[in-house]
Coordinates of C-alpha atoms and ligand atoms in Angstrom, one line a residue:
M1 CA 71.4 2.7 -2.4
N2 CA 71.1 -0.3 0.2
K3 CA 69.0 0.9 3.0
E4 CA 71.5 1.1 6.0
I5 CA 73.5 4.0 4.6
A6 CA 70.1 6.1 3.2
C7 CA 69.0 5.8 6.8
R8 CA 72.5 7.2 8.7
M9 CA 72.5 10.0 5.4
L10 CA 69.0 11.1 6.5
G11 CA 70.4 11.1 10.6
Q12 CA 73.4 13.6 9.1
H13 CA 71.1 15.8 8.3
I14 CA 68.0 15.7 11.4
N15 CA 69.6 17.6 13.7
S16 CA 70.8 20.7 11.0
W17 CA 66.6 20.5 9.4
Q18 CA 64.7 20.3 13.4
S19 CA 65.2 24.3 13.5
L20 CA 63.4 25.1 10.3
L21 CA 60.9 22.3 10.6
D22 CA 59.7 23.6 13.6
A23 CA 59.0 27.2 11.9
L24 CA 56.8 26.2 9.5
P25 CA 53.2 26.3 10.9
H26 CA 52.2 23.6 8.3
P27 CA 52.7 19.5 10.3
V28 CA 55.9 18.4 8.9
F29 CA 57.2 14.8 9.5
V30 CA 60.3 12.8 8.3
Q31 CA 60.8 9.4 8.0
D32 CA 63.3 6.8 6.9
T33 CA 62.9 4.6 4.3
E34 CA 61.8 1.5 6.4
Y35 CA 59.0 4.0 7.7
N36 CA 60.6 4.8 10.7
I37 CA 59.5 8.3 11.8
V38 CA 63.0 10.2 12.4
T39 CA 62.1 13.6 12.8
A40 CA 58.4 15.8 13.4
N41 CA 57.8 19.3 14.0
R42 CA 56.3 20.8 17.0
A43 CA 53.2 21.4 14.7
F44 CA 53.1 17.8 13.6
I45 CA 53.2 16.9 17.9
G46 CA 50.7 19.5 18.9
L47 CA 48.6 17.6 15.9
Y48 CA 49.6 13.5 16.7
G49 CA 51.9 13.6 18.8
K50 CA 49.4 12.8 22.1
N51 CA 52.1 11.2 24.3
G52 CA 54.8 13.6 23.4
D53 CA 57.9 12.0 21.2
V54 CA 56.7 10.5 17.9
R55 CA 60.5 9.5 16.7
G56 CA 61.0 6.0 16.6
M57 CA 57.6 5.3 15.4
K58 CA 56.1 3.5 12.8
C59 CA 54.2 6.2 10.4
Y60 CA 50.9 3.5 9.9
Q61 CA 51.3 2.9 13.6
L62 CA 50.5 6.3 14.2
L63 CA 48.6 8.0 11.2
H64 CA 46.6 4.5 10.8
G65 CA 46.8 2.9 14.2
K66 CA 48.3 -1.0 12.1
D67 CA 50.8 -2.6 12.0
K68 CA 52.0 -2.7 8.6
P69 CA 51.8 -0.2 5.7
V70 CA 48.0 0.3 4.9
K71 CA 46.2 -0.3 1.3
N72 CA 47.2 3.1 -1.2
C73 CA 49.8 4.0 1.1
P74 CA 50.9 6.8 -0.4
T75 CA 54.6 6.1 1.2
V76 CA 55.0 2.9 -0.9
R77 CA 54.1 4.7 -3.9
V78 CA 56.6 7.2 -3.5
L79 CA 59.6 5.1 -3.0
K80 CA 58.8 3.3 -5.9
T81 CA 58.1 6.3 -8.4
G82 CA 60.0 8.5 -7.0
N83 CA 57.6 11.4 -7.4
T84 CA 55.1 13.4 -4.9
E85 CA 51.8 12.3 -4.6
R86 CA 48.8 14.1 -2.5
S87 CA 46.2 11.8 -0.7
E88 CA 43.4 13.0 1.8
V89 CA 43.5 12.1 5.6
H90 CA 40.2 12.5 6.8
E91 CA 40.1 13.3 10.8
D92 CA 36.8 10.8 11.9
S93 CA 37.1 12.6 15.5
N94 CA 36.9 16.1 14.8
G95 CA 35.6 16.2 11.0
R96 CA 39.2 17.3 10.3
V97 CA 40.3 16.5 6.4
L98 CA 44.3 17.5 5.8
L99 CA 46.0 17.2 2.2
M100 CA 49.0 15.1 2.5
M101 CA 51.8 16.0 0.8
T102 CA 54.3 13.1 0.6
S103 CA 57.4 13.8 -1.2
P104 CA 61.4 11.4 -1.3
I105 CA 63.9 13.5 -0.2
I106 CA 66.7 12.3 -3.4
E107 CA 70.0 12.3 -2.3
D108 CA 73.1 10.8 -4.7
N109 CA 70.0 10.1 -7.5
S110 CA 68.8 7.9 -4.5
I111 CA 65.7 8.2 -2.3
I112 CA 67.2 8.1 1.3
G113 CA 63.9 9.6 3.0
I114 CA 60.3 10.8 3.0
V115 CA 58.7 13.9 3.8
H116 CA 55.1 14.8 4.6
S117 CA 53.7 17.9 5.5
F118 CA 50.0 18.6 5.7
T119 CA 47.8 21.2 5.0
D120 CA 44.1 22.2 7.3
I121 CA 41.2 21.8 4.2
T122 CA 38.2 21.5 5.9
E123 CA 37.0 24.5 5.3
L124 CA 37.9 24.4 1.6
K125 CA 36.1 20.8 1.1
K126 CA 33.2 22.1 3.6
R127 CA 32.7 24.6 0.5
E128 CA 33.7 22.3 -2.1
R129 CA 30.6 20.1 -0.3
A130 CA 28.4 23.2 -0.3
L131 CA 29.1 24.1 -3.4
Q132 CA 28.4 20.3 -4.8
R133 CA 24.3 20.3 -2.6
T134 CA 24.0 23.9 -4.4
R135 CA 24.6 22.2 -8.0
E136 CA 22.7 19.8 -7.6
A137 CA 20.0 22.0 -6.4
F138 CA 20.0 23.8 -9.7
L139 CA 21.0 20.9 -11.8
N140 CA 17.0 19.5 -10.2
M141 CA 16.0 22.9 -10.0
L142 CA 16.7 22.8 -14.0
E143 CA 14.9 19.6 -14.4
D144 CA 11.7 20.4 -12.6
I145 CA 11.9 23.3 -14.8
H146 CA 11.6 21.4 -17.9
E147 CA 9.4 19.2 -17.0
S148 CA 7.1 21.8 -16.7
Y149 CA 8.4 22.7 -19.5
T150 CA 7.2 19.7 -21.7
E151 CA 3.7 19.9 -20.2
L152 CA 2.9 23.1 -20.7
E153 CA 4.4 22.8 -24.8
D154 CA 1.9 19.6 -24.8
L155 CA -0.8 21.8 -23.5
F156 CA 0.1 24.5 -25.5
I157 CA 0.4 21.7 -28.3
K158 CA -3.1 19.8 -28.0
L159 CA -5.0 22.9 -27.3
I160 CA -4.1 24.2 -30.8
K161 CA -5.2 20.1 -31.7
A162 CA -8.5 20.9 -30.3
L163 CA -8.6 24.0 -32.0
V164 CA -7.9 23.4 -35.3
N165 CA -10.0 19.8 -34.7
A166 CA -13.2 22.4 -34.2
L167 CA -12.5 24.3 -37.8
D168 CA -12.0 20.8 -39.6
A169 CA -14.8 19.4 -37.9
K170 CA -16.7 22.3 -39.0
S171 CA -17.4 20.8 -42.4
P172 CA -17.5 17.0 -43.8
W173 CA -14.6 17.5 -46.2
T174 CA -12.1 19.2 -43.9
R175 CA -11.8 16.8 -41.2
G176 CA -8.6 15.3 -40.3
H177 CA -7.8 17.5 -43.2
S178 CA -5.1 19.3 -40.5
E179 CA -3.6 17.2 -39.1
R180 CA -2.7 14.6 -41.6
V181 CA -1.3 17.8 -43.5
A182 CA 1.0 18.3 -40.6
S183 CA 2.1 14.6 -40.4
Y184 CA 2.5 14.3 -43.8
A185 CA 5.2 17.4 -43.3
E186 CA 6.4 16.3 -40.4
Q187 CA 8.2 13.2 -42.0
I188 CA 9.1 15.5 -45.2
A189 CA 11.3 17.0 -42.9
K190 CA 12.4 13.9 -41.2
E191 CA 13.0 12.9 -44.3
M192 CA 15.1 15.5 -45.4
G193 CA 16.8 16.2 -42.4
L194 CA 15.7 19.0 -40.9
D195 CA 16.3 20.3 -37.2
E196 CA 14.2 19.6 -34.7
D197 CA 13.4 23.5 -34.0
E198 CA 12.0 23.8 -38.3
I199 CA 10.6 20.3 -37.3
K200 CA 8.0 21.6 -34.2
N201 CA 7.2 24.7 -36.0
L202 CA 6.4 23.3 -39.3
Q203 CA 4.1 20.6 -37.2
L204 CA 2.7 23.9 -35.6
A205 CA 2.1 24.9 -39.0
G206 CA 0.8 21.9 -40.7
L207 CA -2.2 21.8 -37.3
L208 CA -3.0 25.8 -38.4
H209 CA -2.4 26.8 -42.2
D210 CA -5.9 26.8 -42.7
I211 CA -6.5 28.6 -39.4
G212 CA -7.1 31.9 -41.6
K213 CA -10.3 30.1 -42.8
I214 CA -12.1 31.3 -40.3
G215 CA -12.7 34.2 -41.6
T216 CA -14.3 32.7 -44.4
Y217 CA -17.8 32.2 -45.1
D218 CA -18.9 28.8 -44.8
S219 CA -21.6 29.1 -48.0
L220 CA -17.7 29.1 -49.9
L221 CA -16.1 26.2 -48.3
D222 CA -19.2 24.2 -48.7
K223 CA -20.0 25.1 -52.5
P224 CA -20.9 22.2 -54.0
E225 CA -19.9 23.9 -56.9
K226 CA -16.3 25.4 -58.6
L227 CA -16.0 28.9 -57.3
T228 CA -16.2 32.2 -59.4
A229 CA -12.8 34.0 -60.1
E230 CA -14.8 36.2 -57.4
E231 CA -15.1 34.5 -54.6
F232 CA -11.8 32.5 -54.9
E233 CA -9.9 35.4 -54.3
I234 CA -11.9 35.8 -51.4
V235 CA -10.7 32.2 -50.4
K236 CA -7.1 33.3 -51.6
K237 CA -7.3 35.3 -48.7
H238 CA -6.7 32.9 -45.8
P239 CA -3.5 32.2 -45.8
D240 CA -2.9 36.0 -45.4
Q241 CA -5.5 35.9 -42.7
G242 CA -3.5 33.3 -40.6
A243 CA -0.8 35.2 -40.1
A244 CA -2.7 38.0 -39.3
I245 CA -4.0 36.1 -36.3
L246 CA -1.4 34.3 -35.1
Q247 CA 0.6 38.0 -35.8
G248 CA 0.5 38.8 -31.4
I249 CA 1.5 35.2 -30.4
K250 CA 5.4 35.5 -30.3
Q251 CA 5.7 32.0 -29.9
L252 CA 4.5 31.3 -33.5
A253 CA 6.9 33.8 -34.9
D254 CA 8.6 31.4 -36.8
V255 CA 5.4 29.5 -37.9
I256 CA 3.5 32.9 -39.4
P257 CA 5.7 32.4 -42.5
I258 CA 5.5 29.3 -43.1
I259 CA 1.2 29.9 -42.7
R260 CA 1.3 33.2 -45.2
H261 CA 3.4 31.0 -47.5
H262 CA 1.6 28.0 -47.8
H263 CA 0.0 29.1 -51.0
E264 CA 3.2 30.3 -52.7
R265 CA 4.4 27.8 -56.4
L266 CA 7.9 27.3 -57.7
D267 CA 7.1 29.8 -60.5
G268 CA 6.0 32.6 -58.5
K269 CA 2.3 32.2 -59.6
G270 CA 1.2 31.1 -55.8
Y271 CA -0.5 33.5 -53.5
P272 CA 0.0 35.5 -51.7
D273 CA 3.3 37.6 -52.6
G274 CA 3.8 36.0 -55.7
L275 CA 7.5 34.5 -54.7
K276 CA 9.5 32.3 -56.6
G277 CA 12.0 29.2 -55.7
E278 CA 14.4 29.7 -52.5
E279 CA 12.1 33.4 -52.0
I280 CA 9.6 30.8 -50.1
P281 CA 10.9 29.3 -47.2
L282 CA 11.7 25.7 -47.1
S283 CA 9.1 24.8 -44.5
A284 CA 6.4 26.5 -46.5
R285 CA 7.4 24.4 -49.9
I286 CA 7.2 21.0 -47.9
L287 CA 3.5 22.5 -46.2
H288 CA 2.5 23.4 -49.5
V289 CA 3.5 19.3 -51.0
A290 CA 1.5 17.6 -48.3
D291 CA -1.3 20.3 -48.0
S292 CA -2.1 19.4 -51.8
F293 CA -1.7 16.0 -51.7
D294 CA -4.2 15.9 -48.9
S295 CA -7.1 17.6 -50.6
M296 CA -6.3 15.4 -54.0
T297 CA -7.0 12.8 -51.5
A298 CA -10.0 13.7 -50.1
D299 CA -12.5 13.8 -51.4
R300 CA -14.3 17.5 -51.7
P301 CA -18.0 19.5 -51.7
Y302 CA -17.7 20.0 -55.7
R303 CA -15.6 16.9 -56.9
P304 CA -15.3 13.3 -55.3
S305 CA -11.7 12.7 -54.4
P306 CA -9.5 12.2 -57.8
G307 CA -7.2 9.7 -56.0
R308 CA -3.9 8.7 -54.3
E309 CA -2.5 7.5 -58.0
Y310 CA -4.1 10.3 -59.8
A311 CA -2.6 12.8 -56.5
I312 CA 1.0 11.5 -57.5
S313 CA 0.7 12.0 -60.8
E314 CA 0.4 15.4 -60.0
L315 CA 2.8 16.3 -58.0
K316 CA 5.1 14.7 -60.1
K317 CA 4.1 16.5 -62.8
H318 CA 3.9 20.0 -61.4
S319 CA 7.0 19.2 -59.9
G320 CA 9.5 22.5 -60.5
R321 CA 7.1 24.5 -61.7
Q322 CA 5.0 24.2 -58.6
F323 CA 6.7 21.8 -55.9
D324 CA 9.6 21.9 -55.2
P325 CA 11.4 18.8 -57.2
Q326 CA 13.3 17.8 -53.7
V327 CA 10.4 17.6 -51.3
V328 CA 8.7 15.9 -54.0
E329 CA 11.5 13.5 -54.2
A330 CA 11.5 13.2 -49.7
F331 CA 7.3 13.0 -50.2
L332 CA 7.1 10.3 -52.6
K333 CA 9.8 8.4 -50.5
I334 CA 8.4 8.4 -47.3
I335 CA 4.9 7.2 -48.8
D336 CA 5.6 4.9 -51.6
Ligands
LIG1 FE1 -4.7 26.7 -47.6

């Protein structure tokens, strides 16, 4: 449709629309396809019509004080696409924010004009900004909490290491043993694809696995000869004693079973409960391999270290009976 016909058709409707437009509480104005404002309702004139009538003015002149359509002008897009556009109008003078809906007026399948209607969304925007500020403050707070938690966790691990090192250092035979076991166990767990929490628990269990030896006589731990059967029965109590010592610490609830079962054997001949196969928690099976390897590669008061190669051959030899074959396989990969 050519522009003249469109303008004429729009003009024919304006008079009949005027009382309807004036009845609307929201500001509304209508323009032709040449950006001329052809009419506006009372609410709009109250808002923008500083000098009374706005008819005949170009919309970009009135709304933006420009002499041509502004960049991102919704009218340009609506004329092109025929779809309704939503845009925000920010009034700098009084901080008011209006939502402008720009819709085509269509007749005989052609756009003959454009209607703009405004809704005041200042309060909504204020609430949105306040909500955004609250959200940011909340996120900052979460970050602070996370940081404090990480620091606390770090301190917790350091304290445990200090405690365990003090215990290990009592005897030249066990110096550094728990930290090495924790490190082997961690590497096996990573190799086997355990999740982050399981790895953390296993590290703690590695550090604390022999904590129950606090209750075992030093004379037994440092005895230069092989232990008698009765003496060995006393030493065998350390996993159970360790679990009992830590029982009251609820943060270690998932760590305690690993400590309690780190001397169980796959064939059920281990202690303290004689668990078999998968009855033994996987983390405890991992810890058993890590602990056994480190014990075999360290000197003991009653024997010198049989050596790394011997330790590896023992792990292989007893894989499937004493040790979990999958754990042994993962361990051999990491020490390779
Ligand atoms: Fe042990």
